[in-house]
Short mmCIF file of C-alpha atoms in Angstrom, two decimals:
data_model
loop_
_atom_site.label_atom_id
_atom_site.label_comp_id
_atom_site.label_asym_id
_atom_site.label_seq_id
_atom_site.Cartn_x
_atom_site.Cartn_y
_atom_site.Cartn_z
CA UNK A 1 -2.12 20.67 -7.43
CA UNK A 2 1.38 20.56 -8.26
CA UNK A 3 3.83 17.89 -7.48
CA UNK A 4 6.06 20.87 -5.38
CA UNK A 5 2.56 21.64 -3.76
CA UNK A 6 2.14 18.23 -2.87
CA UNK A 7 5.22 17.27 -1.30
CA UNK A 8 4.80 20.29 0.65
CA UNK A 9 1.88 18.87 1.99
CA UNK A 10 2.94 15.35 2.43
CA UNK A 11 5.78 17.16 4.05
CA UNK A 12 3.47 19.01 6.72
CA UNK A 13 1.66 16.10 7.42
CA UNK A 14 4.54 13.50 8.07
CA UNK A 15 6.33 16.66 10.18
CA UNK A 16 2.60 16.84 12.50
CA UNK A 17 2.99 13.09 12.82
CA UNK A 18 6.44 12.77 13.87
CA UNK A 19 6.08 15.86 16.45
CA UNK A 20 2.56 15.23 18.05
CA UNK A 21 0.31 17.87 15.12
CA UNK A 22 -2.95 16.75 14.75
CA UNK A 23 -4.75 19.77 13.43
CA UNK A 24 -3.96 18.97 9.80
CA UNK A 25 -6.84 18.26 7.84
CA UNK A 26 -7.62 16.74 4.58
CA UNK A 27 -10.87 18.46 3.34
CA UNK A 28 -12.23 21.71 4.86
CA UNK A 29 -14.88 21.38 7.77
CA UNK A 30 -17.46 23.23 5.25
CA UNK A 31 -16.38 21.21 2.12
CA UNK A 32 -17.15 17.90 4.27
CA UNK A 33 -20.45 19.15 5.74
CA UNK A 34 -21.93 19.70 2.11
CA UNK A 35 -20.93 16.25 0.86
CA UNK A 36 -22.14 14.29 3.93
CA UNK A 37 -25.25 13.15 2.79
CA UNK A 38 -23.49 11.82 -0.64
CA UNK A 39 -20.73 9.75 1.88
CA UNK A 40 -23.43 8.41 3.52
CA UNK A 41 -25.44 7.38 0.25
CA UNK A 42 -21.90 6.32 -1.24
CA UNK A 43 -21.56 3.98 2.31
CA UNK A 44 -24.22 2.39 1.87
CA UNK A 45 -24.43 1.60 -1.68
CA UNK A 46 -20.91 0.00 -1.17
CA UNK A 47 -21.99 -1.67 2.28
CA UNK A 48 -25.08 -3.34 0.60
CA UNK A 49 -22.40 -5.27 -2.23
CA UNK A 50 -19.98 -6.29 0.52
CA UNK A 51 -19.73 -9.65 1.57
CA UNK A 52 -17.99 -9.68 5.33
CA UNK A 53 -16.56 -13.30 4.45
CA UNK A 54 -12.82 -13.18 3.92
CA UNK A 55 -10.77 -16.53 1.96
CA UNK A 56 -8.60 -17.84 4.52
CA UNK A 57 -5.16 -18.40 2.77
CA UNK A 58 -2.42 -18.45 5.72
CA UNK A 59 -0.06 -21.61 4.84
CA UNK A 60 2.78 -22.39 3.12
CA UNK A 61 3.33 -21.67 -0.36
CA UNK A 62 5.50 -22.97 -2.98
CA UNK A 63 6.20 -26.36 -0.62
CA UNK A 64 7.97 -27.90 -4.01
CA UNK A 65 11.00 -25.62 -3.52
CA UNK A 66 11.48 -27.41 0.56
CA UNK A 67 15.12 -28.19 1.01
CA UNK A 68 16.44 -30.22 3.88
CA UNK A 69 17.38 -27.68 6.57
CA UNK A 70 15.92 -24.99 5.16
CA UNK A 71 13.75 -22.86 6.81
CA UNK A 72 10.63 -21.00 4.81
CA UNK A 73 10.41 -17.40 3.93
CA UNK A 74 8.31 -15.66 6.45
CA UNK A 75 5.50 -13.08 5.12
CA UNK A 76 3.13 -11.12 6.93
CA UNK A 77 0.26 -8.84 5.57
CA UNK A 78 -0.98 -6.35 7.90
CA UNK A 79 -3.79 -3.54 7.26
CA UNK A 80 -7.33 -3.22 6.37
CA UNK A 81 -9.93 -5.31 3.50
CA UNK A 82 -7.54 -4.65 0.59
CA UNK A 83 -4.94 -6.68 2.79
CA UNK A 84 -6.99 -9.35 4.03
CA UNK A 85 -8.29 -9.83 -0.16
CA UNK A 86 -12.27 -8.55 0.94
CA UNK A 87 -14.03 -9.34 -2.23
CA UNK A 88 -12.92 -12.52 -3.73
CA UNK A 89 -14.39 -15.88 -3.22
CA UNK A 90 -11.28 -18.33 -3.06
CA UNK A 91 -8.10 -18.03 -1.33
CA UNK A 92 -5.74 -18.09 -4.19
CA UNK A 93 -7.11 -14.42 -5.13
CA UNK A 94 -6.30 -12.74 -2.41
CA UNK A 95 -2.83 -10.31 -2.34
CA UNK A 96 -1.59 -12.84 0.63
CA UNK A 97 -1.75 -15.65 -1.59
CA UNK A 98 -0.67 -14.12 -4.72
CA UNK A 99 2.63 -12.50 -3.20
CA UNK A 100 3.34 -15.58 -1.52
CA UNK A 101 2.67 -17.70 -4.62
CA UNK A 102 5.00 -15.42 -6.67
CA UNK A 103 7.88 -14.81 -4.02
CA UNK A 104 8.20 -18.36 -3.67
CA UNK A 105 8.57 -18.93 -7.40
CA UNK A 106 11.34 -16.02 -7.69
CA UNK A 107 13.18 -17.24 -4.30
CA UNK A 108 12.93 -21.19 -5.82
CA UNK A 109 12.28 -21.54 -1.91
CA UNK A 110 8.75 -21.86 0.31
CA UNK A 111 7.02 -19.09 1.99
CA UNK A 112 4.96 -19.32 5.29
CA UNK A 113 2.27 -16.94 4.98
CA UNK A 114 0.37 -15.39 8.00
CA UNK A 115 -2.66 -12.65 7.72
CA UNK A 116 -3.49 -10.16 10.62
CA UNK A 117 -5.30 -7.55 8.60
CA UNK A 118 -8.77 -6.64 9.59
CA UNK A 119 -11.43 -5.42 7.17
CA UNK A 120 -12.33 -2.34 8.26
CA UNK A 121 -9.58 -2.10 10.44
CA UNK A 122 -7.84 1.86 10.18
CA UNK A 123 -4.25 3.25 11.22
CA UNK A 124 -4.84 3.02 14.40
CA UNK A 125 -5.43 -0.81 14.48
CA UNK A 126 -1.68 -1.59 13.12
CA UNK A 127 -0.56 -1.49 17.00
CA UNK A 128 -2.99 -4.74 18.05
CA UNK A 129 -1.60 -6.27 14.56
CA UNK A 130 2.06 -5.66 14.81
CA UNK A 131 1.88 -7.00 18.31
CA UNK A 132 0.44 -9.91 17.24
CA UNK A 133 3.28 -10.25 14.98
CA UNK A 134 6.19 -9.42 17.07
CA UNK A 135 4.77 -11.68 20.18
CA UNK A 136 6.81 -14.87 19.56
CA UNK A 137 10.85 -14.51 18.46
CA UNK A 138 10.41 -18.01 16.90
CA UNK A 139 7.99 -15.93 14.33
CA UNK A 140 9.48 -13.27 13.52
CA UNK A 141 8.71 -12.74 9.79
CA UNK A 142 11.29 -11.81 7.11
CA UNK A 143 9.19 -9.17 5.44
CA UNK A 144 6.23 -7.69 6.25
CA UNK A 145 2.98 -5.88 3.48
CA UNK A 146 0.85 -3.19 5.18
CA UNK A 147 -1.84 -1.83 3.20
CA UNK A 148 -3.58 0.64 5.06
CA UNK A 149 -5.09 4.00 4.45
CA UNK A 150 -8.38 4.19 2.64
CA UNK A 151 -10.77 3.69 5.92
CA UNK A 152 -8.60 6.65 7.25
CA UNK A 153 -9.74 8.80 4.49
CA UNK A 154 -13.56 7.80 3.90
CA UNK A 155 -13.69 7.85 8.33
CA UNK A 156 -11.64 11.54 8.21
CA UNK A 157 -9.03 10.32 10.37
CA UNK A 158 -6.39 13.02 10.54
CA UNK A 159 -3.27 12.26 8.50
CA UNK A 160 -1.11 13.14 11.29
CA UNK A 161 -2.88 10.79 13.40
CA UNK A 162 -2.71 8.25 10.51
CA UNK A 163 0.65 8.48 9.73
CA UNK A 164 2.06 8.41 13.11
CA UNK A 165 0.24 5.09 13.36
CA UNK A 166 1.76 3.76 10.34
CA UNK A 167 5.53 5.11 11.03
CA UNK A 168 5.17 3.25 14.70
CA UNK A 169 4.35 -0.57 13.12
CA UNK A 170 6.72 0.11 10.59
CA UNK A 171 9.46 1.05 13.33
CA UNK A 172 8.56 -1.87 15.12
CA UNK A 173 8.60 -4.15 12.64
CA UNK A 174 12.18 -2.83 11.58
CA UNK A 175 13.25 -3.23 15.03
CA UNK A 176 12.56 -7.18 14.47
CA UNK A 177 14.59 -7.17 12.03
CA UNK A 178 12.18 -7.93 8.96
CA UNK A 179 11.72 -6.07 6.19
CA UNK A 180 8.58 -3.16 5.45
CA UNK A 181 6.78 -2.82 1.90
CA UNK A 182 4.17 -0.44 2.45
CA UNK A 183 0.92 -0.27 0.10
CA UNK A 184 -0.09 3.10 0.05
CA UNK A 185 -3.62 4.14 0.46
CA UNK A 186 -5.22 3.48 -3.16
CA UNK A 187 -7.10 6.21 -5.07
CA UNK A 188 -11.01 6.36 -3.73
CA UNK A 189 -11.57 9.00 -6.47
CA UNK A 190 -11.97 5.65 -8.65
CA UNK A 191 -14.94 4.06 -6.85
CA UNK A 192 -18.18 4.12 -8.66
CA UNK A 193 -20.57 4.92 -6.52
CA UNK A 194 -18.94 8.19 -5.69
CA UNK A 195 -19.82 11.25 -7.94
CA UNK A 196 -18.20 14.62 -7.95
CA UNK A 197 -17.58 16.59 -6.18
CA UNK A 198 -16.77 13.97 -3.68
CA UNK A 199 -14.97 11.79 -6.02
CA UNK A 200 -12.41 14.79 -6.40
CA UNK A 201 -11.84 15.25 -2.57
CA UNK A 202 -11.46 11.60 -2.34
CA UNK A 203 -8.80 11.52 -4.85
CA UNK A 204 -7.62 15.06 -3.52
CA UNK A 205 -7.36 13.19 0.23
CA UNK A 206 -5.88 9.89 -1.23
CA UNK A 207 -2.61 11.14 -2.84
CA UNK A 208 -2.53 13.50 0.38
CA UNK A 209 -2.26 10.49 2.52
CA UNK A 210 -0.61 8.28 0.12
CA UNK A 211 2.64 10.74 -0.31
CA UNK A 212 2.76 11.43 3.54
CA UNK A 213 2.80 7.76 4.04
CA UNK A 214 5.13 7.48 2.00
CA UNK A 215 7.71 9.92 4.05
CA UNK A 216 6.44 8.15 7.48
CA UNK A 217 7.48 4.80 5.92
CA UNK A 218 10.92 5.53 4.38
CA UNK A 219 12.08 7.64 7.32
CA UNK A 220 11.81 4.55 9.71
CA UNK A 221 13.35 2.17 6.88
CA UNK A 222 10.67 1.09 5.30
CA UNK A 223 9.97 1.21 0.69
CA UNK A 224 6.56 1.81 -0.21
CA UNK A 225 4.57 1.28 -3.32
CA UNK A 226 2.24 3.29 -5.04
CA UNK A 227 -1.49 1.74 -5.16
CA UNK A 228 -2.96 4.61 -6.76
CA UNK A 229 -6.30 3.76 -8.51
CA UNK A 230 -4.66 -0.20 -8.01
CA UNK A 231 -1.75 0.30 -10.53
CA UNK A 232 -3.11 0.73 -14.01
CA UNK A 233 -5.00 2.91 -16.07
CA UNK A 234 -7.17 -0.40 -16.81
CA UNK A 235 -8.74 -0.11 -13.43
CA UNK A 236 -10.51 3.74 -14.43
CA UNK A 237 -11.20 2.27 -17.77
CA UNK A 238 -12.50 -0.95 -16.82
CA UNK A 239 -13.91 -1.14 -13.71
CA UNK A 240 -16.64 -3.35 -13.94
CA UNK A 241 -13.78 -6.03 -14.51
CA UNK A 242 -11.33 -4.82 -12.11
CA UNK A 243 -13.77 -3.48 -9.14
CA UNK A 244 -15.43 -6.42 -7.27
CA UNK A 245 -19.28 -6.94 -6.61
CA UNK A 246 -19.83 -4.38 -4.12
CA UNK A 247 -18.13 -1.39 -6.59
CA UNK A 248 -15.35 -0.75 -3.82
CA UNK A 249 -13.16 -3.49 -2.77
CA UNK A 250 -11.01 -5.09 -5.73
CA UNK A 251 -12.05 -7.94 -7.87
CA UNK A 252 -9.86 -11.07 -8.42
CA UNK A 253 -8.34 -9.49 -11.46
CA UNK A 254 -7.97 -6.34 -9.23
CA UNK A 255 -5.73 -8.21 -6.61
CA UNK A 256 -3.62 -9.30 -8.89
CA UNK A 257 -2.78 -6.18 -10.63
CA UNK A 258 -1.91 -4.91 -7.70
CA UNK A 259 0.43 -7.87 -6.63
CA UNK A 260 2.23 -7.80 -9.67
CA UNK A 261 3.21 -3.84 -8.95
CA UNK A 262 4.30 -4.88 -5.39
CA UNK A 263 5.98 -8.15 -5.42
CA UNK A 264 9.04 -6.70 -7.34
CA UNK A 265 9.60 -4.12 -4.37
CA UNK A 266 8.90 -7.55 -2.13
CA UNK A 267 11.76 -9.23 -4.08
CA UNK A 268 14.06 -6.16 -4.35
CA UNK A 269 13.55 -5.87 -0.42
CA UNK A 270 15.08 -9.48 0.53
CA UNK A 271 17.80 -9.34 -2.40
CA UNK A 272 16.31 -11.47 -4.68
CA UNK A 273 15.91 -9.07 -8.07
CA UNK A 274 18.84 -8.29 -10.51
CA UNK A 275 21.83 -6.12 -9.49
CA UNK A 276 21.27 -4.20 -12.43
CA UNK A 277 17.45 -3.36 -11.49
CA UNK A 278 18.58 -1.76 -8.33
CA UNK A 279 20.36 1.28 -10.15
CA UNK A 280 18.11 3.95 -11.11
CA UNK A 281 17.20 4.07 -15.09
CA UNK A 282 17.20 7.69 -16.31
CA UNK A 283 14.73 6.34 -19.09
CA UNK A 284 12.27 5.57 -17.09
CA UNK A 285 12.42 8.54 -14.89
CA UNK A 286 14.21 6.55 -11.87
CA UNK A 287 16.46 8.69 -9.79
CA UNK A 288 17.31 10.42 -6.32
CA UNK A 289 14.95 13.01 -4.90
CA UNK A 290 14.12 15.13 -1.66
CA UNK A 291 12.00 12.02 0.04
CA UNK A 292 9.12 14.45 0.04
CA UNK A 293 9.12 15.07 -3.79
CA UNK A 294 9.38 11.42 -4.34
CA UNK A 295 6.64 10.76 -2.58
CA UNK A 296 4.35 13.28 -4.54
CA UNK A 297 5.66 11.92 -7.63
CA UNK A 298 4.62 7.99 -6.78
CA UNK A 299 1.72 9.05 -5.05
CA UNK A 300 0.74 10.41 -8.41
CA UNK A 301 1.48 7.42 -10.45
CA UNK A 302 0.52 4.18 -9.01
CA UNK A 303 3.03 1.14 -9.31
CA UNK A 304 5.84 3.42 -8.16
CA UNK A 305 8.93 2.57 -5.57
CA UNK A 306 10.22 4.97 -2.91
CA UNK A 307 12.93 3.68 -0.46
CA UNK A 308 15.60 5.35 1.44
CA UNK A 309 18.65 6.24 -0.34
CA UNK A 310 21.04 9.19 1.23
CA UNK A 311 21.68 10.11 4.74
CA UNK A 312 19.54 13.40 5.77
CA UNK A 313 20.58 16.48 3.88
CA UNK A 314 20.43 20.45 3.77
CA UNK A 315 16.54 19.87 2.22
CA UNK A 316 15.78 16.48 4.25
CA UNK A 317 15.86 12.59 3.39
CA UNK A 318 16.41 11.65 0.40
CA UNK A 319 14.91 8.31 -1.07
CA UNK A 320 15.27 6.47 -4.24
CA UNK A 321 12.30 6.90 -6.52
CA UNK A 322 11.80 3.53 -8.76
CA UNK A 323 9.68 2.49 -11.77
CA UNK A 324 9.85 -1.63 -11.72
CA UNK A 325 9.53 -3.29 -14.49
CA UNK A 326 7.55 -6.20 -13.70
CA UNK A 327 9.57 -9.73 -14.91
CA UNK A 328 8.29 -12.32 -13.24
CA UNK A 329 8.36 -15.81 -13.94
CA UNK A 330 5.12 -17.59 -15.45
CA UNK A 331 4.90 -19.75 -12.50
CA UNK A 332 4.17 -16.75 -10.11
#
């Protein structure tokens, strides 16, 4: 599929979301009925791996930077297992702990972080987690991760559904005033245990979901970044290192590939990256696009930045699209 074809997609899906469609679908009704007994055998190899214990890593990070009247950074992660760091044994590897560690070495200031994702938890549970967020005004959070998408796909939520979902938490969440980084839903055409064709619909399905996100996300003020197969070719070519024990959720290493694509957004988001990184670089293929196009383009190569850039136009939203390079200090 091209990258026109898919932002014509993402665009029909984000469109059916923001108007009440539903009949959208990612995979054709006969298509899914032929590969049902390989999801199921798929399911269960990954169930039998999984371990249902989550780290617990809500606290404050980064408590060395504590000035006298001077309130913490407040971070929130929201979403599904990817969010909540299913697969890793300690605390300090999951993507809560990692983007707090490293925002509160780029800020030189400590971040509070709090964790209301759910393992298995799909689209539709982001309203019970963005209430829990937005309950108290004393806690309202300065920025705010969602990763969400994958149980969507492998569940066959439809995308309309799932991105409606997703642009309502990130509208709320707005409306508090904090900031939105939005992990989109990572590449399932990379887990072992599927084999084609199913691994092609998943991937197919993915960057379908991914690039609609994307639009859902950026039209209620929101960036997202590109997980893709969890930002790097590495993870295709080495996932015995970069998968964790159950073949589907990341591994230690994983996580933190994937926080070092999204905690330049994180920075970029609260003002705390250069000037000079925020203007697009023609050499690495940064610029203004239709937000649709953008968002086929990033869903398409993982690690990538979309946020909003022009007001609405004869062909839409625009959006900045952004390749980050990813400078962070050795203490992150």
């Amino acid at each position: 599929m091209t990258s026109m074809s898919r932002a014509r997609v993402a665009r029909r899906i984000a469109a059916g979301a923001a108007y009440g469609g539903g009949g959208i679908g990612l995979a054709g009704a006969a298509a899914v009925g032929l590969l049902l007994a390989e999801a199921r055998w798929a399911r269960r190899h990954v169930e039998n791996g999984a371990s249902a214990r989550v780290p617990q890593a809500d606290g404050v990070y980064g408590a060395g930077y504590a000035a006298p009247g001077e309130a913490p950074l407040r971070l929130v992660l929201l979403g599904d297992s990817t969010a909540a760091g299913q697969g890793v044994h300690r605390a300090s590897q999951t993507p809560g702990a990692l983007l707090a560690s490293g925002l509160a070495a780029v800020a030189e200031r400590p971040v509070l972080l709090r964790n209301v994702s759910l393992p298995g938890a799909q689209s539709d549970d982001l309203d019970r987690q963005v209430a829990l967020v937005v309950g108290s005004a004393e806690q309202v959070p300065d920025i705010c991760v969602i990763i969400v998408g994958a149980n969507d796909v492998t569940h066959r939520m439809p995308p309309t559904r799932s991105v409606r979902h997703l642009s309502s938490a990130v509208r709320r969440l707005r409306t508090t005033g904090a900031e939105v980084v939005v992990g989109t839903c990572p590449d399932l055409g990379t887990i072992e245990p599927v084999g084609q064709p199913l691994r092609w619909l998943a991937r197919r399905a993915s960057r379908q979901l991914a690039a609609a996100q994307t639009i859902g996300t950026v039209e209620q003020g929101g960036r997202t970044v590109s997980l893709g197969d969890l930002l790097g070719p590495e993870f295709e070519a080495n996932p015995r290192e970069l998968f964790g024990p159950d073949h589907y959720h990341p591994s230690a290493e994983g996580y933190a590939t994937a926080a070092m694509a999204v905690l330049p957004t994180l920075c970029a988001a609260l003002g705390l990256w250069p000037s000079e990184e925020e203007r697009p670089d023609v050499s690495r293929r940064e610029g203004f696009l239709p937000v649709a196009r953008a968002a086929a383009e990033a869903a398409a190569e993982p690690g990538t930045e979309v946020t909003a850039a022009m007001p609405t136009g004869p062909r839409g939203p625009w959006a900045l699209l952004k390749r980050r390079r990813r400078r962070l200090p050795q203490t992150a």
